[in-house]
PDB file of C-alpha atoms in Angstrom:
ATOM      1  CA  MET A 606     -24.692  49.351  27.368  1.00  0.00           C
ATOM      2  CA  ASP A 607     -22.143  47.141  29.106  1.00  0.00           C
ATOM      3  CA  GLN A 608     -23.271  43.504  28.970  1.00  0.00           C
ATOM      4  CA  SER A 609     -21.548  40.688  30.758  1.00  0.00           C
ATOM      5  CA  TYR A 610     -20.145  37.876  28.651  1.00  0.00           C
ATOM      6  CA  CYS A 611     -22.731  35.499  30.102  1.00  0.00           C
ATOM      7  CA  ASP A 612     -25.540  37.801  28.916  1.00  0.00           C
ATOM      8  CA  ARG A 613     -23.956  38.072  25.502  1.00  0.00           C
ATOM      9  CA  LEU A 614     -23.595  34.296  25.306  1.00  0.00           C
ATOM     10  CA  ARG A 615     -27.238  33.885  26.277  1.00  0.00           C
ATOM     11  CA  GLN A 616     -28.158  36.309  23.499  1.00  0.00           C
ATOM     12  CA  ASP A 617     -25.927  34.532  20.940  1.00  0.00           C
ATOM     13  CA  MET A 618     -26.885  30.978  21.897  1.00  0.00           C
ATOM     14  CA  TYR A 619     -29.564  30.522  19.227  1.00  0.00           C
ATOM     15  CA  PHE A 620     -27.271  31.972  16.558  1.00  0.00           C
ATOM     16  CA  LEU A 621     -24.406  29.668  17.517  1.00  0.00           C
ATOM     17  CA  THR A 622     -26.502  26.514  17.786  1.00  0.00           C
ATOM     18  CA  SER A 623     -28.387  26.996  14.519  1.00  0.00           C
ATOM     19  CA  ASN A 624     -27.580  24.362  11.910  1.00  0.00           C
ATOM     20  CA  GLY A 625     -24.554  24.955   9.754  1.00  0.00           C
ATOM     21  CA  ARG A 626     -23.204  27.871  11.774  1.00  0.00           C
ATOM     22  CA  LEU A 627     -20.419  25.948  13.495  1.00  0.00           C
ATOM     23  CA  SER A 628     -19.109  22.691  12.123  1.00  0.00           C
ATOM     24  CA  GLU A 629     -18.216  19.755  14.315  1.00  0.00           C
ATOM     25  CA  HIS A 630     -14.562  20.373  13.564  1.00  0.00           C
ATOM     26  CA  LEU A 631     -14.773  24.004  14.763  1.00  0.00           C
ATOM     27  CA  VAL A 632     -16.640  23.038  17.932  1.00  0.00           C
ATOM     28  CA  ASP A 633     -13.963  20.430  18.660  1.00  0.00           C
ATOM     29  CA  LYS A 634     -11.219  23.021  18.125  1.00  0.00           C
ATOM     30  CA  ILE A 635     -12.932  25.446  20.516  1.00  0.00           C
ATOM     31  CA  ILE A 636     -13.396  22.735  23.139  1.00  0.00           C
ATOM     32  CA  LEU A 637      -9.778  21.619  22.793  1.00  0.00           C
ATOM     33  CA  GLN A 638      -8.558  25.191  23.128  1.00  0.00           C
ATOM     34  CA  LEU A 639     -10.643  25.720  26.250  1.00  0.00           C
ATOM     35  CA  ASN A 640      -9.317  22.447  27.626  1.00  0.00           C
ATOM     36  CA  ARG A 641      -5.643  22.707  26.709  1.00  0.00           C
ATOM     37  CA  VAL A 642      -4.972  26.426  26.899  1.00  0.00           C
ATOM     38  CA  TYR A 643      -7.334  27.074  29.811  1.00  0.00           C
ATOM     39  CA  PRO A 644      -7.640  23.793  31.724  1.00  0.00           C
ATOM     40  CA  GLN A 645      -9.368  25.639  34.577  1.00  0.00           C
ATOM     41  CA  ILE A 646     -12.235  26.370  32.160  1.00  0.00           C
ATOM     42  CA  LEU A 647     -12.813  22.814  30.918  1.00  0.00           C
ATOM     43  CA  THR A 648     -11.375  19.745  32.573  1.00  0.00           C
ATOM     44  CA  ASN A 649     -10.429  16.682  30.549  1.00  0.00           C
ATOM     45  CA  LYS A 650     -13.608  14.903  31.605  1.00  0.00           C
ATOM     46  CA  GLU A 651     -15.805  17.855  30.601  1.00  0.00           C
ATOM     47  CA  ALA A 652     -13.990  18.180  27.286  1.00  0.00           C
ATOM     48  CA  GLU A 653     -14.558  14.493  26.536  1.00  0.00           C
ATOM     49  CA  LYS A 654     -18.239  14.904  27.362  1.00  0.00           C
ATOM     50  CA  PHE A 655     -18.637  17.868  24.974  1.00  0.00           C
ATOM     51  CA  ARG A 656     -16.616  16.162  22.225  1.00  0.00           C
ATOM     52  CA  ASN A 657     -18.617  12.904  22.305  1.00  0.00           C
ATOM     53  CA  PRO A 658     -19.404  12.110  18.654  1.00  0.00           C
ATOM     54  CA  LYS A 659     -22.409   9.989  19.652  1.00  0.00           C
ATOM     55  CA  THR A 660     -24.246  13.099  20.848  1.00  0.00           C
ATOM     56  CA  LEU A 661     -25.740  15.548  18.372  1.00  0.00           C
ATOM     57  CA  LEU A 662     -23.638  18.626  17.690  1.00  0.00           C
ATOM     58  CA  HIS A 663     -26.532  20.939  18.546  1.00  0.00           C
ATOM     59  CA  SER A 664     -27.041  19.432  21.997  1.00  0.00           C
ATOM     60  CA  ARG A 665     -23.287  19.285  22.723  1.00  0.00           C
ATOM     61  CA  LEU A 666     -22.899  22.953  21.849  1.00  0.00           C
ATOM     62  CA  SER A 667     -25.991  23.928  23.846  1.00  0.00           C
ATOM     63  CA  ASP A 668     -24.715  21.966  26.847  1.00  0.00           C
ATOM     64  CA  LEU A 669     -21.281  23.582  26.533  1.00  0.00           C
ATOM     65  CA  ILE A 670     -22.768  27.082  26.443  1.00  0.00           C
ATOM     66  CA  LYS A 671     -25.010  26.373  29.454  1.00  0.00           C
ATOM     67  CA  HIS A 672     -22.053  24.868  31.315  1.00  0.00           C
ATOM     68  CA  LEU A 673     -19.909  27.960  30.674  1.00  0.00           C
ATOM     69  CA  GLN A 674     -22.737  30.289  31.714  1.00  0.00           C
ATOM     70  CA  ASN A 675     -23.065  28.412  35.010  1.00  0.00           C
ATOM     71  CA  LYS A 676     -19.313  28.716  35.639  1.00  0.00           C
ATOM     72  CA  GLY A 677     -19.245  32.507  35.270  1.00  0.00           C
ATOM     73  CA  ASP A 678     -18.298  35.485  33.172  1.00  0.00           C
ATOM     74  CA  LYS A 679     -14.576  34.658  32.818  1.00  0.00           C
ATOM     75  CA  HIS A 680     -15.411  31.273  31.296  1.00  0.00           C
ATOM     76  CA  CYS A 681     -17.809  32.867  28.822  1.00  0.00           C
ATOM     77  CA  GLN A 682     -15.160  35.428  27.915  1.00  0.00           C
ATOM     78  CA  GLU A 683     -12.660  32.675  27.142  1.00  0.00           C
ATOM     79  CA  PHE A 684     -15.271  30.951  24.971  1.00  0.00           C
ATOM     80  CA  TYR A 685     -15.593  34.164  22.945  1.00  0.00           C
ATOM     81  CA  ARG A 686     -11.815  34.386  22.659  1.00  0.00           C
ATOM     82  CA  ALA A 687     -11.621  30.785  21.412  1.00  0.00           C
ATOM     83  CA  LEU A 688     -14.463  31.464  18.978  1.00  0.00           C
ATOM     84  CA  GLN A 689     -12.698  34.533  17.650  1.00  0.00           C
ATOM     85  CA  ILE A 690      -9.441  32.636  17.146  1.00  0.00           C
ATOM     86  CA  ASN A 691     -10.995  29.575  15.483  1.00  0.00           C
ATOM     87  CA  ALA A 692     -14.015  31.028  13.647  1.00  0.00           C
ATOM     88  CA  GLU A 693     -13.495  34.754  13.198  1.00  0.00           C
ATOM     89  CA  GLN A 694     -16.262  35.176  10.602  1.00  0.00           C
ATOM     90  CA  VAL A 695     -18.825  33.575  12.913  1.00  0.00           C
ATOM     91  CA  TYR A 696     -17.520  35.723  15.774  1.00  0.00           C
ATOM     92  CA  ASN A 697     -17.928  38.902  13.708  1.00  0.00           C
ATOM     93  CA  ASP A 698     -21.477  37.909  12.706  1.00  0.00           C
ATOM     94  CA  LEU A 699     -22.698  37.350  16.282  1.00  0.00           C
ATOM     95  CA  PRO A 700     -25.839  39.323  17.167  1.00  0.00           C
ATOM     96  CA  SER A 701     -24.205  40.714  20.305  1.00  0.00           C
ATOM     97  CA  ARG A 702     -21.238  41.969  18.235  1.00  0.00           C
ATOM     98  CA  LYS A 703     -23.572  43.725  15.816  1.00  0.00           C
ATOM     99  CA  ILE A 704     -25.246  45.537  18.708  1.00  0.00           C
ATOM    100  CA  ILE A 705     -21.844  46.624  20.021  1.00  0.00           C
ATOM    101  CA  LYS A 706     -20.816  47.843  16.566  1.00  0.00           C
ATOM    102  CA  THR A 707     -24.010  49.834  16.034  1.00  0.00           C
ATOM    103  CA  THR A 708     -23.848  51.488  19.448  1.00  0.00           C
ATOM    104  CA  ASP A 709     -20.363  52.829  18.748  1.00  0.00           C
ATOM    105  CA  SER A 710     -20.220  56.397  20.018  1.00  0.00           C
ATOM    106  CA  THR A 711     -18.315  57.668  16.983  1.00  0.00           C
ATOM    107  CA  GLY A 712     -20.999  56.481  14.593  1.00  0.00           C
ATOM    108  CA  ILE A 713     -18.400  55.255  12.090  1.00  0.00           C
ATOM    109  CA  ASP A 714     -18.681  51.769  10.694  1.00  0.00           C
ATOM    110  CA  THR A 715     -15.072  50.646  11.000  1.00  0.00           C
ATOM    111  CA  ASP A 716     -15.336  47.957   8.323  1.00  0.00           C
ATOM    112  CA  LYS A 717     -16.661  50.437   5.767  1.00  0.00           C
ATOM    113  CA  GLU A 718     -14.175  53.105   6.861  1.00  0.00           C
ATOM    114  CA  GLN A 719     -11.297  50.669   6.403  1.00  0.00           C
ATOM    115  CA  TYR A 720     -12.505  49.916   2.886  1.00  0.00           C
ATOM    116  CA  ILE A 721     -12.853  53.582   2.034  1.00  0.00           C
ATOM    117  CA  LEU A 722      -9.319  54.350   3.197  1.00  0.00           C
ATOM    118  CA  ASN A 723      -7.720  51.326   1.535  1.00  0.00           C
ATOM    119  CA  ASP A 724      -9.481  51.106  -1.816  1.00  0.00           C
ATOM    120  CA  ARG A 725      -6.684  52.833  -3.739  1.00  0.00           C
ATOM    121  CA  GLY A 726      -3.442  51.115  -4.467  1.00  0.00           C
ATOM    122  CA  PRO A 727       0.168  52.144  -4.069  1.00  0.00           C
ATOM    123  CA  MET A 728       0.348  53.613  -7.570  1.00  0.00           C
ATOM    124  CA  PHE A 729      -2.275  56.174  -6.593  1.00  0.00           C
ATOM    125  CA  PHE A 730      -0.165  57.137  -3.580  1.00  0.00           C
ATOM    126  CA  LEU A 731       2.979  57.419  -5.701  1.00  0.00           C
ATOM    127  CA  ALA A 732       1.171  59.511  -8.299  1.00  0.00           C
ATOM    128  CA  CYS A 733      -0.190  61.910  -5.677  1.00  0.00           C
ATOM    129  CA  PHE A 734       3.172  62.128  -3.949  1.00  0.00           C
ATOM    130  CA  SER A 735       4.940  62.808  -7.257  1.00  0.00           C
ATOM    131  CA  VAL A 736       2.503  65.565  -8.143  1.00  0.00           C
ATOM    132  CA  ALA A 737       2.899  67.153  -4.712  1.00  0.00           C
ATOM    133  CA  ALA A 738       6.700  66.912  -4.837  1.00  0.00           C
ATOM    134  CA  GLY A 739       6.781  68.323  -8.356  1.00  0.00           C
ATOM    135  CA  PHE A 740       4.494  71.172  -7.396  1.00  0.00           C
ATOM    136  CA  ALA A 741       6.637  71.948  -4.334  1.00  0.00           C
ATOM    137  CA  LEU A 742       9.822  71.945  -6.431  1.00  0.00           C
ATOM    138  CA  PHE A 743       8.153  74.119  -9.050  1.00  0.00           C
ATOM    139  CA  MET A 744       6.975  76.609  -6.428  1.00  0.00           C
ATOM    140  CA  TYR A 745      10.397  76.674  -4.788  1.00  0.00           C
ATOM    141  CA  CYS A 746      12.197  77.308  -8.048  1.00  0.00           C
ATOM    142  CA  CYS A 747       9.741  79.936  -9.263  1.00  0.00           C
ATOM    143  CA  ASN A 748       9.686  81.942  -6.068  1.00  0.00           C
ATOM    144  CA  SER A 749      11.240  85.334  -6.909  1.00  0.00           C
ATOM    145  CA  GLY A 750      12.844  85.564  -3.441  1.00  0.00           C
ATOM    146  CA  THR A 751      15.060  82.521  -3.948  1.00  0.00           C
ATOM    147  CA  LYS A 752      18.055  82.498  -6.274  1.00  0.00           C
ATOM    148  CA  VAL A 753      18.416  78.813  -6.952  1.00  0.00           C
ATOM    149  CA  VAL A 754      17.561  78.740 -10.631  1.00  0.00           C
ATOM    150  CA  GLY A 755      21.055  77.481 -11.492  1.00  0.00           C
ATOM    151  CA  GLY A 756      20.884  74.869  -8.758  1.00  0.00           C
ATOM    152  CA  ALA A 757      17.439  73.786  -9.853  1.00  0.00           C
ATOM    153  CA  ARG A 758      18.706  73.502 -13.416  1.00  0.00           C
ATOM    154  CA  LYS A 759      21.474  71.178 -12.206  1.00  0.00           C
ATOM    155  CA  ILE A 760      19.011  69.048 -10.271  1.00  0.00           C
ATOM    156  CA  LEU A 761      16.611  68.815 -13.195  1.00  0.00           C
ATOM    157  CA  GLY A 762      19.495  68.151 -15.613  1.00  0.00           C
ATOM    158  CA  PHE A 763      20.575  65.055 -13.701  1.00  0.00           C
ATOM    159  CA  SER A 764      17.127  63.625 -13.130  1.00  0.00           C
ATOM    160  CA  PRO A 765      16.053  61.757 -16.267  1.00  0.00           C
ATOM    161  CA  ILE A 766      15.269  58.752 -14.098  1.00  0.00           C
ATOM    162  CA  ILE A 767      13.087  60.610 -11.622  1.00  0.00           C
ATOM    163  CA  ILE A 768      10.903  62.466 -14.109  1.00  0.00           C
ATOM    164  CA  GLY A 769      10.272  61.831 -17.762  1.00  0.00           C
ATOM    165  CA  ARG A 770      12.401  63.566 -20.391  1.00  0.00           C
ATOM    166  CA  HIS A 771       9.422  65.418 -21.781  1.00  0.00           C
ATOM    167  CA  VAL A 772       8.517  66.857 -18.375  1.00  0.00           C
ATOM    168  CA  ARG A 773      12.180  67.612 -17.650  1.00  0.00           C
ATOM    169  CA  ASN A 774      12.562  69.494 -20.940  1.00  0.00           C
ATOM    170  CA  ILE A 775       9.491  71.601 -20.197  1.00  0.00           C
ATOM    171  CA  CYS A 776      10.809  72.455 -16.729  1.00  0.00           C
ATOM    172  CA  MET A 777      14.249  73.310 -18.138  1.00  0.00           C
ATOM    173  CA  LEU A 778      12.730  75.593 -20.761  1.00  0.00           C
ATOM    174  CA  TYR A 779      10.644  77.313 -18.122  1.00  0.00           C
ATOM    175  CA  LEU A 780      13.672  77.788 -15.846  1.00  0.00           C
ATOM    176  CA  GLU A 781      15.730  79.218 -18.709  1.00  0.00           C
ATOM    177  CA  ASP A 782      12.900  81.563 -19.619  1.00  0.00           C
ATOM    178  CA  THR A 783      12.505  82.791 -16.007  1.00  0.00           C
ATOM    179  CA  SER A 784      16.296  83.293 -15.675  1.00  0.00           C
ATOM    180  CA  ARG A 785      16.352  85.463 -18.828  1.00  0.00           C
ATOM    181  CA  ASN A 786      13.515  87.624 -17.513  1.00  0.00           C
ATOM    182  CA  LYS A 787      15.422  88.466 -14.319  1.00  0.00           C
TER     183      LYS A 787
END
């Protein structure tokens, strides 16, 4: 479902021109960006016409959208880029963007997926990593094929900062007990 930017702008026109969606300040910023960054999109005269404070915001925005649609797809694309830069929340709420998001072939809502992956903090990561590292060290030291009990004892003896004393004492007792049994 590959729509041109002009078609998307036609679809989003009512949403963009509805009252309260875009403030006069935002419309001016978009017009200035189209004029200054892309002077081939809006000339100075056209920018002055669309920034005229005597004209209602709704009609200025409608005229701007119609003007860009008449100029072609590249101009509409630059309007969307300016909208995204200056009013990202409005850009994300556009009806044409919602259609694109729902027709994603993976079927994963990226906003929700991002939340699911990032809802735990760094302490959770450190806790999981510590448990995994401790389990790996424990398995390495307790493996009957390796003879590093003395080395492991040295490592655990000098690590009161890395693991708590209580946990270190338990590990040391276990290592001493396994070395006696051999």
